[in-house]
mmCIF file of C-alpha atoms and ligand atoms in Angstrom:
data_model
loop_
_atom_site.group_PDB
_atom_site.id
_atom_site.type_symbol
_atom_site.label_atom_id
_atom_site.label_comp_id
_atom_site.label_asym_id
_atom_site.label_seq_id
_atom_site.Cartn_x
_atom_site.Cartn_y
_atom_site.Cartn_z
ATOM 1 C CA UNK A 1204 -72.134 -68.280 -59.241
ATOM 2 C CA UNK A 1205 -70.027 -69.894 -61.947
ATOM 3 C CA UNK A 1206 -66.518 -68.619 -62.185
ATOM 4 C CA UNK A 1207 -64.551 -66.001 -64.332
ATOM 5 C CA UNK A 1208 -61.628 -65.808 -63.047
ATOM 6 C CA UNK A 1209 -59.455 -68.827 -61.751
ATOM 7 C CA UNK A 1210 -55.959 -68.127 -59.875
ATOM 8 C CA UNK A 1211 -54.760 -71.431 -58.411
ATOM 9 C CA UNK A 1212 -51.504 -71.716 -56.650
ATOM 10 C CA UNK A 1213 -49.890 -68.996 -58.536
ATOM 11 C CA UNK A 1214 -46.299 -67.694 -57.433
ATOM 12 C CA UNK A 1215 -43.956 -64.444 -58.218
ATOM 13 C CA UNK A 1216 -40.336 -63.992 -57.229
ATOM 14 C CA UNK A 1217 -38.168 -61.181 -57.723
ATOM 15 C CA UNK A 1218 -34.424 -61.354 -57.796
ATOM 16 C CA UNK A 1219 -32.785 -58.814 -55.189
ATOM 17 C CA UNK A 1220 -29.212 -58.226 -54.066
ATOM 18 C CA UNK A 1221 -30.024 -59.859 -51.007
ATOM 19 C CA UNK A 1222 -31.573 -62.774 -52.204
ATOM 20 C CA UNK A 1223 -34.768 -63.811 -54.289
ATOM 21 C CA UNK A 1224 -38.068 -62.284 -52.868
ATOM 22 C CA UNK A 1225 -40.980 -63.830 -52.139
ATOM 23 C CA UNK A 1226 -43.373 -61.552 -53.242
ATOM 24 C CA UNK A 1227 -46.739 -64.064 -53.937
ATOM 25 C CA UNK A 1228 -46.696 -67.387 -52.665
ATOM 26 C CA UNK A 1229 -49.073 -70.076 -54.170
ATOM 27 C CA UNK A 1230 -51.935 -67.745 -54.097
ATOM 28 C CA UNK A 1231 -55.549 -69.451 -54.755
ATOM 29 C CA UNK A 1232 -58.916 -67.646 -55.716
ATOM 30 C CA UNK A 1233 -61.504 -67.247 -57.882
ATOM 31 C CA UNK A 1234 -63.988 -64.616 -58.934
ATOM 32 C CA UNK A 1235 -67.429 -65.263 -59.884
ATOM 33 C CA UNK A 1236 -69.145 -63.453 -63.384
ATOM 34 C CA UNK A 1237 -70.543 -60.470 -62.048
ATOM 35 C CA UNK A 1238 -68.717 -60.157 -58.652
ATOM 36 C CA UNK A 1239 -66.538 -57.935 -57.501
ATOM 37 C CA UNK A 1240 -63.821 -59.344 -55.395
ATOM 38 C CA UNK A 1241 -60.971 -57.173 -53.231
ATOM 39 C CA UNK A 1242 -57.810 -58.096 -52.400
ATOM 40 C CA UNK A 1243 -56.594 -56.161 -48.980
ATOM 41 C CA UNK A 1244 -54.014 -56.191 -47.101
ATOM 42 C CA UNK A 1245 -50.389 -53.822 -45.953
ATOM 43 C CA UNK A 1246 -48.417 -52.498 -48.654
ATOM 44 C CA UNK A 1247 -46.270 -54.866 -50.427
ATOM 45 C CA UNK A 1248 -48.235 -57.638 -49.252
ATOM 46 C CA UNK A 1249 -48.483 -59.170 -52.504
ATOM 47 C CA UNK A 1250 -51.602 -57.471 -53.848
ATOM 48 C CA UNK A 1251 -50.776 -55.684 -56.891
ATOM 49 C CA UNK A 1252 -47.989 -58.125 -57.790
ATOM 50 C CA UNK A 1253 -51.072 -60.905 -57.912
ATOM 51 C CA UNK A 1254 -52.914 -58.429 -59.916
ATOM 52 C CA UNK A 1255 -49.645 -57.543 -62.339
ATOM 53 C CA UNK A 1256 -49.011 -61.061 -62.552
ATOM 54 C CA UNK A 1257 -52.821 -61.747 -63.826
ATOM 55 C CA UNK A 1258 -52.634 -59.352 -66.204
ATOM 56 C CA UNK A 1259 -49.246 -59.882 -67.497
ATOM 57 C CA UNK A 1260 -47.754 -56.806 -66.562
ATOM 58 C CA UNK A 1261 -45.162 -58.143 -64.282
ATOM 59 C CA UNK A 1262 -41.868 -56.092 -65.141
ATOM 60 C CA UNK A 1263 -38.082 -57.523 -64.971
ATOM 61 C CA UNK A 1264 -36.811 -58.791 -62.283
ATOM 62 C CA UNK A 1265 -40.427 -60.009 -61.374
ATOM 63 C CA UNK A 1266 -41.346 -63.131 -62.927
ATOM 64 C CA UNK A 1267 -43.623 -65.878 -62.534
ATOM 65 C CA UNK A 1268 -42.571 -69.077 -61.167
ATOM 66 C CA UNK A 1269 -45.848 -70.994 -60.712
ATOM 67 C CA UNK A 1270 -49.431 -71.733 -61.057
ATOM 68 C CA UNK A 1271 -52.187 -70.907 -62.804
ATOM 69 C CA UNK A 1272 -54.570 -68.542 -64.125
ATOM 70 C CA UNK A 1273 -58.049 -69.334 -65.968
ATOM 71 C CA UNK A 1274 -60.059 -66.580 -67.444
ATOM 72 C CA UNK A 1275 -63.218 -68.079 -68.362
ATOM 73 C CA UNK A 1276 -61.843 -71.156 -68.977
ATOM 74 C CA UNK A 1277 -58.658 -69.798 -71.183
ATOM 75 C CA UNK A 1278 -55.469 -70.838 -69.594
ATOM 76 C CA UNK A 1279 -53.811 -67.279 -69.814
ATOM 77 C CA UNK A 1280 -49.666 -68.487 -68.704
ATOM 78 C CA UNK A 1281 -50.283 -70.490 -71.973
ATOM 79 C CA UNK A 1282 -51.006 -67.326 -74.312
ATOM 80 C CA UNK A 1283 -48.321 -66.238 -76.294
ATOM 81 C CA UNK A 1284 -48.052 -62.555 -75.903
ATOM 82 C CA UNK A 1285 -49.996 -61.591 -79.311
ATOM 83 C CA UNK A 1286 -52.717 -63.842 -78.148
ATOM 84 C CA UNK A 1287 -52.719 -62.414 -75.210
ATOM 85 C CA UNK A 1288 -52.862 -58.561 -76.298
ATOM 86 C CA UNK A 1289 -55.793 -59.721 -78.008
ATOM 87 C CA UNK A 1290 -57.559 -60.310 -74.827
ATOM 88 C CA UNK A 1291 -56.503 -57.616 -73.109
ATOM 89 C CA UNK A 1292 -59.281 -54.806 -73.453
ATOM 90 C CA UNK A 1293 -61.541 -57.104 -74.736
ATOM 91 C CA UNK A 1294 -61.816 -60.229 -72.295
ATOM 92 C CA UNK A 1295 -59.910 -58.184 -69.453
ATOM 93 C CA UNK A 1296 -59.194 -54.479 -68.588
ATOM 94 C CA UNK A 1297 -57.190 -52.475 -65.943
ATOM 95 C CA UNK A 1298 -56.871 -49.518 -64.224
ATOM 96 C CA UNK A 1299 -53.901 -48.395 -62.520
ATOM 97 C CA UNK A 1300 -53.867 -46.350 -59.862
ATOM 98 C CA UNK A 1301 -51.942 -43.611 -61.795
ATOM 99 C CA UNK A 1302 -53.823 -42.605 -65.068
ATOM 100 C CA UNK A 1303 -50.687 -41.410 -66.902
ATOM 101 C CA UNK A 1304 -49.473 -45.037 -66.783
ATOM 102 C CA UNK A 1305 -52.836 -46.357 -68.743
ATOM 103 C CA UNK A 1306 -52.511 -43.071 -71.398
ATOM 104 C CA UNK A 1307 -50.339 -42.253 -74.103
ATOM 105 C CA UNK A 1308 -49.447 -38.594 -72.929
ATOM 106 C CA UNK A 1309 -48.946 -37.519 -76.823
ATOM 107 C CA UNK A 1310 -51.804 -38.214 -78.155
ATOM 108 C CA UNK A 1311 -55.599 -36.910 -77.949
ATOM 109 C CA UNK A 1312 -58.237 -38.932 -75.841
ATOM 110 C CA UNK A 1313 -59.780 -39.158 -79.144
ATOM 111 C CA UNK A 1314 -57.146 -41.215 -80.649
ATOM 112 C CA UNK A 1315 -56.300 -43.362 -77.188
ATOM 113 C CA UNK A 1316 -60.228 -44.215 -77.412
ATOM 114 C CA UNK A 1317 -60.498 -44.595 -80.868
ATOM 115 C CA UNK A 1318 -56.557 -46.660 -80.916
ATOM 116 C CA UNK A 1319 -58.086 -49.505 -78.122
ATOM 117 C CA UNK A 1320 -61.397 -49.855 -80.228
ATOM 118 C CA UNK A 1321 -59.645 -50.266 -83.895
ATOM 119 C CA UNK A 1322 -56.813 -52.744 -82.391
ATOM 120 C CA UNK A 1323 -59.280 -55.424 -81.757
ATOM 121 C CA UNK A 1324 -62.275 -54.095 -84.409
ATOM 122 C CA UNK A 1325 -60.943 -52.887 -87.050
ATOM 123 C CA UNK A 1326 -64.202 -53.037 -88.935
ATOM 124 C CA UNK A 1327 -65.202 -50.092 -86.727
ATOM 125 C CA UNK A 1328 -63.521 -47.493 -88.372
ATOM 126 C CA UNK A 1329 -66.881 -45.976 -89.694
ATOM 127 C CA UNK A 1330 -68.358 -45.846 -86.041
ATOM 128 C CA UNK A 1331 -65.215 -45.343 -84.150
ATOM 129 C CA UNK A 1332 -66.168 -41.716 -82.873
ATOM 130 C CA UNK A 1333 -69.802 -41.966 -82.289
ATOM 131 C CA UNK A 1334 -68.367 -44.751 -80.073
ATOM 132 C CA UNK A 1335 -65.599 -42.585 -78.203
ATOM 133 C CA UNK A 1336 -68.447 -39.715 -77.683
ATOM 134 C CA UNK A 1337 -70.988 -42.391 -76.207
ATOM 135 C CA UNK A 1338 -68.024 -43.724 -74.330
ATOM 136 C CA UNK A 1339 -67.153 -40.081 -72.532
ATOM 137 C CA UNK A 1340 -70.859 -39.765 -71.733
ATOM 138 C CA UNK A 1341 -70.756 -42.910 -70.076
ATOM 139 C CA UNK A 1342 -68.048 -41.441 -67.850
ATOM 140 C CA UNK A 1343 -69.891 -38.405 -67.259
ATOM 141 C CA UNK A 1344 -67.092 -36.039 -69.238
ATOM 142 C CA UNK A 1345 -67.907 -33.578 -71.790
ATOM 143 C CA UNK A 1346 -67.333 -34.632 -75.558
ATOM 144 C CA UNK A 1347 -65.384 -32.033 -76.775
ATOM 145 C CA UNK A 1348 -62.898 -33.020 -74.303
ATOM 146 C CA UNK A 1349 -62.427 -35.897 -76.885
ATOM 147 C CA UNK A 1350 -59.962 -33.296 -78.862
ATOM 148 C CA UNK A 1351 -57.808 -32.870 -75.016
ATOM 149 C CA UNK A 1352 -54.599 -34.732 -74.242
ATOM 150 C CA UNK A 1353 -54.029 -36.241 -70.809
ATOM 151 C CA UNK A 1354 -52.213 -33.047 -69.544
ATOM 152 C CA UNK A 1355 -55.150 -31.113 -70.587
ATOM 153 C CA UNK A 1356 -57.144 -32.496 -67.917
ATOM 154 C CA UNK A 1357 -57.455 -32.930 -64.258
ATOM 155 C CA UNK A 1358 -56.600 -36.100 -62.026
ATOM 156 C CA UNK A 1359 -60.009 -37.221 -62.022
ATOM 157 C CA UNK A 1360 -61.145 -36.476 -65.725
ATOM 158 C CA UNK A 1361 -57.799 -38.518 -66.739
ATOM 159 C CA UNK A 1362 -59.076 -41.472 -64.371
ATOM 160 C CA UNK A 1363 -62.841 -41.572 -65.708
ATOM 161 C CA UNK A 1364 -61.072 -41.419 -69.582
ATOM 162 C CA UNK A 1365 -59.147 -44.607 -68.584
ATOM 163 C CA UNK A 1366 -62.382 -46.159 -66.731
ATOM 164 C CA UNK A 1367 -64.160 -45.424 -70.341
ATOM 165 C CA UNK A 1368 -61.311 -46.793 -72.174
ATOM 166 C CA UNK A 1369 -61.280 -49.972 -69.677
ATOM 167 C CA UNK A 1370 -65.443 -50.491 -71.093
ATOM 168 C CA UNK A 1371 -64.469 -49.625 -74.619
ATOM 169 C CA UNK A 1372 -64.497 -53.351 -75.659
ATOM 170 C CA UNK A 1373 -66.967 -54.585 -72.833
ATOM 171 C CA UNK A 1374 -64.984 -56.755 -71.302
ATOM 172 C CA UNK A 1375 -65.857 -59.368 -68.391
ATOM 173 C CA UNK A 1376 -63.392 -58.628 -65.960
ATOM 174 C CA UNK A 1377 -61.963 -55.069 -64.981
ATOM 175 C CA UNK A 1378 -58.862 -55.201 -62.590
ATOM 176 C CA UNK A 1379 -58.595 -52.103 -61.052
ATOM 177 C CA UNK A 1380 -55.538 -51.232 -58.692
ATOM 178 C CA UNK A 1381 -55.645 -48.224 -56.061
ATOM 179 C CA UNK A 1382 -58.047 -46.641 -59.104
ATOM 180 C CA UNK A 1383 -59.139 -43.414 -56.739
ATOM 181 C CA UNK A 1384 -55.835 -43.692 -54.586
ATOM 182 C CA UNK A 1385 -54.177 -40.485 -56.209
ATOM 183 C CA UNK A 1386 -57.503 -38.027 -56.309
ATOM 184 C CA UNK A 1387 -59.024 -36.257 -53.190
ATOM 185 C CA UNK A 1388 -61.841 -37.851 -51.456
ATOM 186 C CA UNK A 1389 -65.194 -35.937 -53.818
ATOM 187 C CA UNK A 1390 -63.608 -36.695 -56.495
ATOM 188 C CA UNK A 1391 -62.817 -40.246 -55.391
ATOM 189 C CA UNK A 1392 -66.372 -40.805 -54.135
ATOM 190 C CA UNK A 1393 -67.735 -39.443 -58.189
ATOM 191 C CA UNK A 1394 -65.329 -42.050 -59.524
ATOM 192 C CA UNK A 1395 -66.249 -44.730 -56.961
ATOM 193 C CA UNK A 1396 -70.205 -44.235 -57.768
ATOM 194 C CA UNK A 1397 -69.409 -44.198 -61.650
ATOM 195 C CA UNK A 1398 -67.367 -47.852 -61.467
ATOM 196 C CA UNK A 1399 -70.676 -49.348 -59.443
ATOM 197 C CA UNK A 1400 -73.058 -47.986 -61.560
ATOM 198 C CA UNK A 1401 -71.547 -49.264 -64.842
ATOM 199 C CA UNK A 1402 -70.537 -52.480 -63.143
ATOM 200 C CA UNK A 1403 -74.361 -52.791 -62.195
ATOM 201 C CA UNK A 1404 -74.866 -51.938 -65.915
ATOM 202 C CA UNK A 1405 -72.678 -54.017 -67.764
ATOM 203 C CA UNK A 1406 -72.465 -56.841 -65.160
ATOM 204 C CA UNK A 1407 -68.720 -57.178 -65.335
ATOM 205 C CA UNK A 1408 -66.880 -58.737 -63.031
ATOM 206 C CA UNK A 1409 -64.182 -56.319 -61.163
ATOM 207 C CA UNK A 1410 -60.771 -57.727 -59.134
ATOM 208 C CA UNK A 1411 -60.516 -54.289 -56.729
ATOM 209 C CA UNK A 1412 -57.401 -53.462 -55.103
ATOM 210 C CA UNK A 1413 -57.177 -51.260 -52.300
ATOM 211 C CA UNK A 1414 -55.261 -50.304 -48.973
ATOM 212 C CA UNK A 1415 -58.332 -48.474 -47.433
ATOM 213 C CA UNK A 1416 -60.652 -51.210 -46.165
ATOM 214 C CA UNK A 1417 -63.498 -49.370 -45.342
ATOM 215 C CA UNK A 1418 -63.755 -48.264 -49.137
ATOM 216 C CA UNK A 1419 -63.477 -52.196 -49.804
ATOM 217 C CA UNK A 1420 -65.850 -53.458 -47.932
ATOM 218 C CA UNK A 1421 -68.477 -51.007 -48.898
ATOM 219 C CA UNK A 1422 -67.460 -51.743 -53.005
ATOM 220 C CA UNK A 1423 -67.065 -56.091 -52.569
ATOM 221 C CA UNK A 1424 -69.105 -58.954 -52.666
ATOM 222 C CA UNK A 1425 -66.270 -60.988 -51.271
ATOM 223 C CA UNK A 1426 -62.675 -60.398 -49.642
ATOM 224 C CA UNK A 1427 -59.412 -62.157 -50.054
ATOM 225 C CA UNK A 1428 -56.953 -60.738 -47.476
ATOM 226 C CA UNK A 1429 -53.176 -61.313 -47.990
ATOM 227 C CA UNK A 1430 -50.406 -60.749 -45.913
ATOM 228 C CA UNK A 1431 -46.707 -61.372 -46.681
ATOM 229 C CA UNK A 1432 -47.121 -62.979 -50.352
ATOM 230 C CA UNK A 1433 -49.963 -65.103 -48.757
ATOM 231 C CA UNK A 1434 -53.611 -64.919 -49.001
ATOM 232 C CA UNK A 1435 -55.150 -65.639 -45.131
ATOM 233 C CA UNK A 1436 -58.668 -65.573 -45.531
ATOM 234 C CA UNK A 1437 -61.285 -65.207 -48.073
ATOM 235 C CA UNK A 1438 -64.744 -64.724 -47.274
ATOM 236 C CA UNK A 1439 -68.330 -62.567 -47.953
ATOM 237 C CA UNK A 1440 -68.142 -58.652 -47.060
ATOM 238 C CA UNK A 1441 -70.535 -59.617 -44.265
ATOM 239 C CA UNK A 1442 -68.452 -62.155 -42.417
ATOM 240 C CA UNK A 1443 -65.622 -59.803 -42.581
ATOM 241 C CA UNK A 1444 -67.765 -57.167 -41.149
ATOM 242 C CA UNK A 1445 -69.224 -58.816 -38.274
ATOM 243 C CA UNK A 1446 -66.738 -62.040 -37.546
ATOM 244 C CA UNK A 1447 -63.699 -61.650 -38.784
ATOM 245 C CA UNK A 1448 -61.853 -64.831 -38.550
ATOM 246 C CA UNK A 1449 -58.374 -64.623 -38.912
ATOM 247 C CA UNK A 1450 -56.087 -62.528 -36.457
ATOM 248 C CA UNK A 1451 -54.720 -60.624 -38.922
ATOM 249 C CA UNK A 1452 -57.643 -59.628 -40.321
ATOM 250 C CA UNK A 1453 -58.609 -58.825 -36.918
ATOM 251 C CA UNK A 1454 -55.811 -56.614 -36.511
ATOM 252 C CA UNK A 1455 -56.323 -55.019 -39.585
ATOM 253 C CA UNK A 1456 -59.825 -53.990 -38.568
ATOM 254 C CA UNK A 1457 -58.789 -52.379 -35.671
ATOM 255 C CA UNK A 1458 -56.511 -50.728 -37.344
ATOM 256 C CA UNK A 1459 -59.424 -48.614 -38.951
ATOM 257 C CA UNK A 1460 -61.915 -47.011 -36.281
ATOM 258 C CA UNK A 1461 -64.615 -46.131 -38.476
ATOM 259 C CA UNK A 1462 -65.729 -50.196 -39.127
ATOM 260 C CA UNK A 1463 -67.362 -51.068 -35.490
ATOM 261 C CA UNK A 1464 -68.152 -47.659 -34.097
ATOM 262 C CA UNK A 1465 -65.659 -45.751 -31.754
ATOM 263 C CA UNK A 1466 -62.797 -47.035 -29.911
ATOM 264 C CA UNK A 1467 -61.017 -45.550 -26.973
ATOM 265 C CA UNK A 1468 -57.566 -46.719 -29.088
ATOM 266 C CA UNK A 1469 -56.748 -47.739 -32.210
ATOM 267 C CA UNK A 1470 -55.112 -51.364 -31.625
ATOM 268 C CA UNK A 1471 -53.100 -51.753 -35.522
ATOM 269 C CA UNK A 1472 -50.804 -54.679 -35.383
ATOM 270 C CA UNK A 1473 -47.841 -53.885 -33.242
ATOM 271 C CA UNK A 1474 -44.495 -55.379 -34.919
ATOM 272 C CA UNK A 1475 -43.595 -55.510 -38.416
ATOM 273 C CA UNK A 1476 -44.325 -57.849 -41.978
ATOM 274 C CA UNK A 1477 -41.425 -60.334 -41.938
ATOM 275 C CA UNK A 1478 -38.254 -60.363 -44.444
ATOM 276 C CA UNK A 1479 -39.654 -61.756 -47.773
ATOM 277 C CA UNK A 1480 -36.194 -63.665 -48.535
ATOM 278 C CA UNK A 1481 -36.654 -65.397 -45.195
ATOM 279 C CA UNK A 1482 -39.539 -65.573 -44.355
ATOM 280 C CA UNK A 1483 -40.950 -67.492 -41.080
ATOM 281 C CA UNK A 1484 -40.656 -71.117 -41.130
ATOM 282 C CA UNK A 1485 -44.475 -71.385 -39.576
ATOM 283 C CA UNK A 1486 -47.086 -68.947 -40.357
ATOM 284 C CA UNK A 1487 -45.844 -65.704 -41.687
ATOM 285 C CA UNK A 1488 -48.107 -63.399 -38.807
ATOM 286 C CA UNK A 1489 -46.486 -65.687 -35.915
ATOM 287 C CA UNK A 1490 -44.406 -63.296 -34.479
ATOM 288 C CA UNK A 1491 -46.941 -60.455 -34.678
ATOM 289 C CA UNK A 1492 -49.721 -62.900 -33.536
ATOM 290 C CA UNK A 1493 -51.183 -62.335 -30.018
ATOM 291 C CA UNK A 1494 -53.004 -65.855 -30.194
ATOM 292 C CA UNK A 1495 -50.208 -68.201 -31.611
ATOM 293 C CA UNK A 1496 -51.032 -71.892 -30.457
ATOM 294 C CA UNK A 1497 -47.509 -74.176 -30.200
ATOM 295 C CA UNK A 1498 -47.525 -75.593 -33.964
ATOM 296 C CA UNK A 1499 -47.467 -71.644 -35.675
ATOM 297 C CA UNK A 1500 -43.864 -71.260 -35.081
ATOM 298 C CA UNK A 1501 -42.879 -73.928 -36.977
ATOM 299 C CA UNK A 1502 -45.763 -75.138 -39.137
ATOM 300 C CA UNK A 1503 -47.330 -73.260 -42.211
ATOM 301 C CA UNK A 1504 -50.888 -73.431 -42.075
ATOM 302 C CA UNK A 1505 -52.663 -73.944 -45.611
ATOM 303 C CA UNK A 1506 -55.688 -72.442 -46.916
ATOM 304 C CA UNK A 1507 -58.231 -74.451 -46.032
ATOM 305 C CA UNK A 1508 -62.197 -74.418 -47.482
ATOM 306 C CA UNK A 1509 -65.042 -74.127 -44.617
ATOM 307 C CA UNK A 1510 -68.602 -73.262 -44.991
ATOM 308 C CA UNK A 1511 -67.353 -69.432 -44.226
ATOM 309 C CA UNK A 1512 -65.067 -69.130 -47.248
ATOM 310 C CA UNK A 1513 -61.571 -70.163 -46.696
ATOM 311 C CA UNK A 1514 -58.873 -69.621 -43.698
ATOM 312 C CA UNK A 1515 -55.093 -70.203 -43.702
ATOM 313 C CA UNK A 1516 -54.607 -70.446 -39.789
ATOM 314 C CA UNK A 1517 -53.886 -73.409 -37.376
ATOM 315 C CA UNK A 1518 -57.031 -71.667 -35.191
ATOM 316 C CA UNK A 1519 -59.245 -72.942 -37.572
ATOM 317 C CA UNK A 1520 -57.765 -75.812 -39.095
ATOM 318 C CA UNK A 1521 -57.874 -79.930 -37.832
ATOM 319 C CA UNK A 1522 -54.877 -79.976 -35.789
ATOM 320 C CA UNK A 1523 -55.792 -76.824 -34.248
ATOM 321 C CA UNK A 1524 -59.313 -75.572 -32.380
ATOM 322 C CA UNK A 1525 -62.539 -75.663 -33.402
ATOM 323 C CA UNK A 1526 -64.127 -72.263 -34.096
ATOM 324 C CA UNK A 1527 -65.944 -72.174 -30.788
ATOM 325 C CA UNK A 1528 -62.787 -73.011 -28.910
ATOM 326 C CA UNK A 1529 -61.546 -70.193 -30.778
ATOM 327 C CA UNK A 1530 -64.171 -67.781 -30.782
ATOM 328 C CA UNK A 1531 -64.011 -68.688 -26.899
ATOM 329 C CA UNK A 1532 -59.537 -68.190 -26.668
ATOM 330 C CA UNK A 1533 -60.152 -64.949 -27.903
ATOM 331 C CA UNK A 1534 -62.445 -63.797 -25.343
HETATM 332 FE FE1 SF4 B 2451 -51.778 -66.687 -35.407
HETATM 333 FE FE2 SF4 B 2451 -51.136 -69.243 -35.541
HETATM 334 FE FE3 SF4 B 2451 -53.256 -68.379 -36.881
HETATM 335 FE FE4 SF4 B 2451 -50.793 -67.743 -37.649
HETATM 336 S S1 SF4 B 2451 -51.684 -69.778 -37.613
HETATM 337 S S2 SF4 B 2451 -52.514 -66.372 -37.499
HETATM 338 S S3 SF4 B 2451 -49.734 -67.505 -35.709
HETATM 339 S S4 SF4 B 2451 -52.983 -68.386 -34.657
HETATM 340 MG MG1 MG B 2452 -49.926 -51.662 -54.603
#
């Protein structure tokens, strides 16, 4: 699958009064054209700042202090911001997890829709409405809701207008960020359904971010897992599924009982995610880690490719076991 997306090494600090935060730490991955890739992991593990940093909507004191990010070959850190706001809606759209922050609350959905369309075609004037009705159908909502604003309508109605305004401009990648997280669980499931059937439509490619795994890996062709600012593991829904690799992605896992059938007790991950501003010296999950080996205490391990997608753990790297031995320590 050739690549869309490219995110190679890319960092974000934030200043605090207690020191500068760590919030994304070289981060590597890519996303094929067509595939839709999750991110996962705890809260304020790094996920949405990735995702805000991607999409340039990284807010003061946040900033970017590395790396690099390729959408279909464009080098977007090298965009000035007008060439940027070009791409964005056409070459790349987002959904944010509350709809009020994608919509202007004063004016009608009419005029968002027709607004996004006319800012990069503004040849389209003539055909601008027939394309904001077809684009409500698409979403399942009634046209004359066209003539609503945002408070007019519920939760989920607001979400599928900003899902149709994220396909206005059929874009190739949609980055969508806790995009159900804020609606009750039918309505969540309607929206859920929609995003996979236009996604099987259009064939864009969709960067999902989500806390609730299960939801994840039934939506993902692939999983990057990050914990503390760092991404762990990346690998196919399936591996994740039936061998997950890295211990915290193990511990995440059992963290949710409806993945491998019932068990007697929910394990979760006893401690808690390390200081950003100082973090560990080794690997970040050391002191939470029930299978450390001598060299995690001190010793970061790096993401490293295998023929199961990639790992960042001593476990699975040269100067630690093999994946039998393990497969076989864990036992
Ligand atoms: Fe655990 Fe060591 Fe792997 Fe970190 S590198 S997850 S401490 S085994
Ligand atoms: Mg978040």
């Amino acid at each position: 699958m050739a690549d869309l997306l490219r995110v190679h090494n890319l960092s974000i600090e934030y200043a605090s009064s207690r020191g500068v935060v760590k919030a994304v730490d070289e981060v590597s991955f890519s996303i094929g054209k067509g595939e839709i890739f999750g991110l996962a992991g705890e809260s304020g593990c790094g996920k949405s700042t990735t995702a805000f940093g991607i999409c340039r909507l990284l807010r003061h004191p946040a900033k970017i202090t590395g790396g690099s990010v390729q959408l279909a070959g464009t080098e977007l850190m090298a965009l000035s911001d007008e060439e940027f706001d070009r791409l964005r809606w056409s070459k790349m759209s987002i959904v944010l997890q509350s709809a009020m922050n994608n919509l202007n609350p004063v004016l009608k959905i009419r005029d968002q829709l027709a607004d996004t369309i006319l800012a990069h075609e503004p040849d389209a004037r003539k055909e601008v409405h027939q394309r904001a009705e077809h684009l409500m159908r698409l979403v399942d909502l009634p046209v004359d809701r066209l003539d609503s604003y945002p408070h007019e309508l519920s939760g989920g109605m607001r979400q599928r207008v900003v899902i149709a305004m994220a396909m206005a401009l059929k874009p190739s990648l949609v980055i969508m960020d806790e995009p159900t997280t804020a609606l009750d669980v039918v309505v969540q499931n309607g929206i859920i359904r929609k995003i996979m059937e236009l996604q099987k439509e259009f064939g864009f490619s969709i960067l999902f971010i989500t806390h609730d795994l299960p939801l994840m890996l039934e939506m993902c062709d692939r999983i990057g897992i990050m914990y503390a600012g760092k991404l762990v593991e990346v690998t196919a829904r399936e591996q994740i599924l039936h061998e997950p690799r890295h211990p915290y992605t193990q511990g995440l896992l059992n963290s949710f009982p409806s993945l491998s059938g019932p068990k007697p007790r929910l394990a979760g991950i006893p401690g808690h995610t390390p200081d950003l501003i100082r973090p560990p010296a080794g690997c970040r999950f050391y002191p939470r880690c029930s299978q450390a080996v001598s060299q995690c205490q001190t010793l970061q391990p790096t993401l490293l490719q295998d023929k199961w997608g990639q790992i960042a753990c001593h476990l699975y790297s040269e100067e630690g076991l093999s994946r039998e031995q393990a497969s076989a320590a864990r036992e």
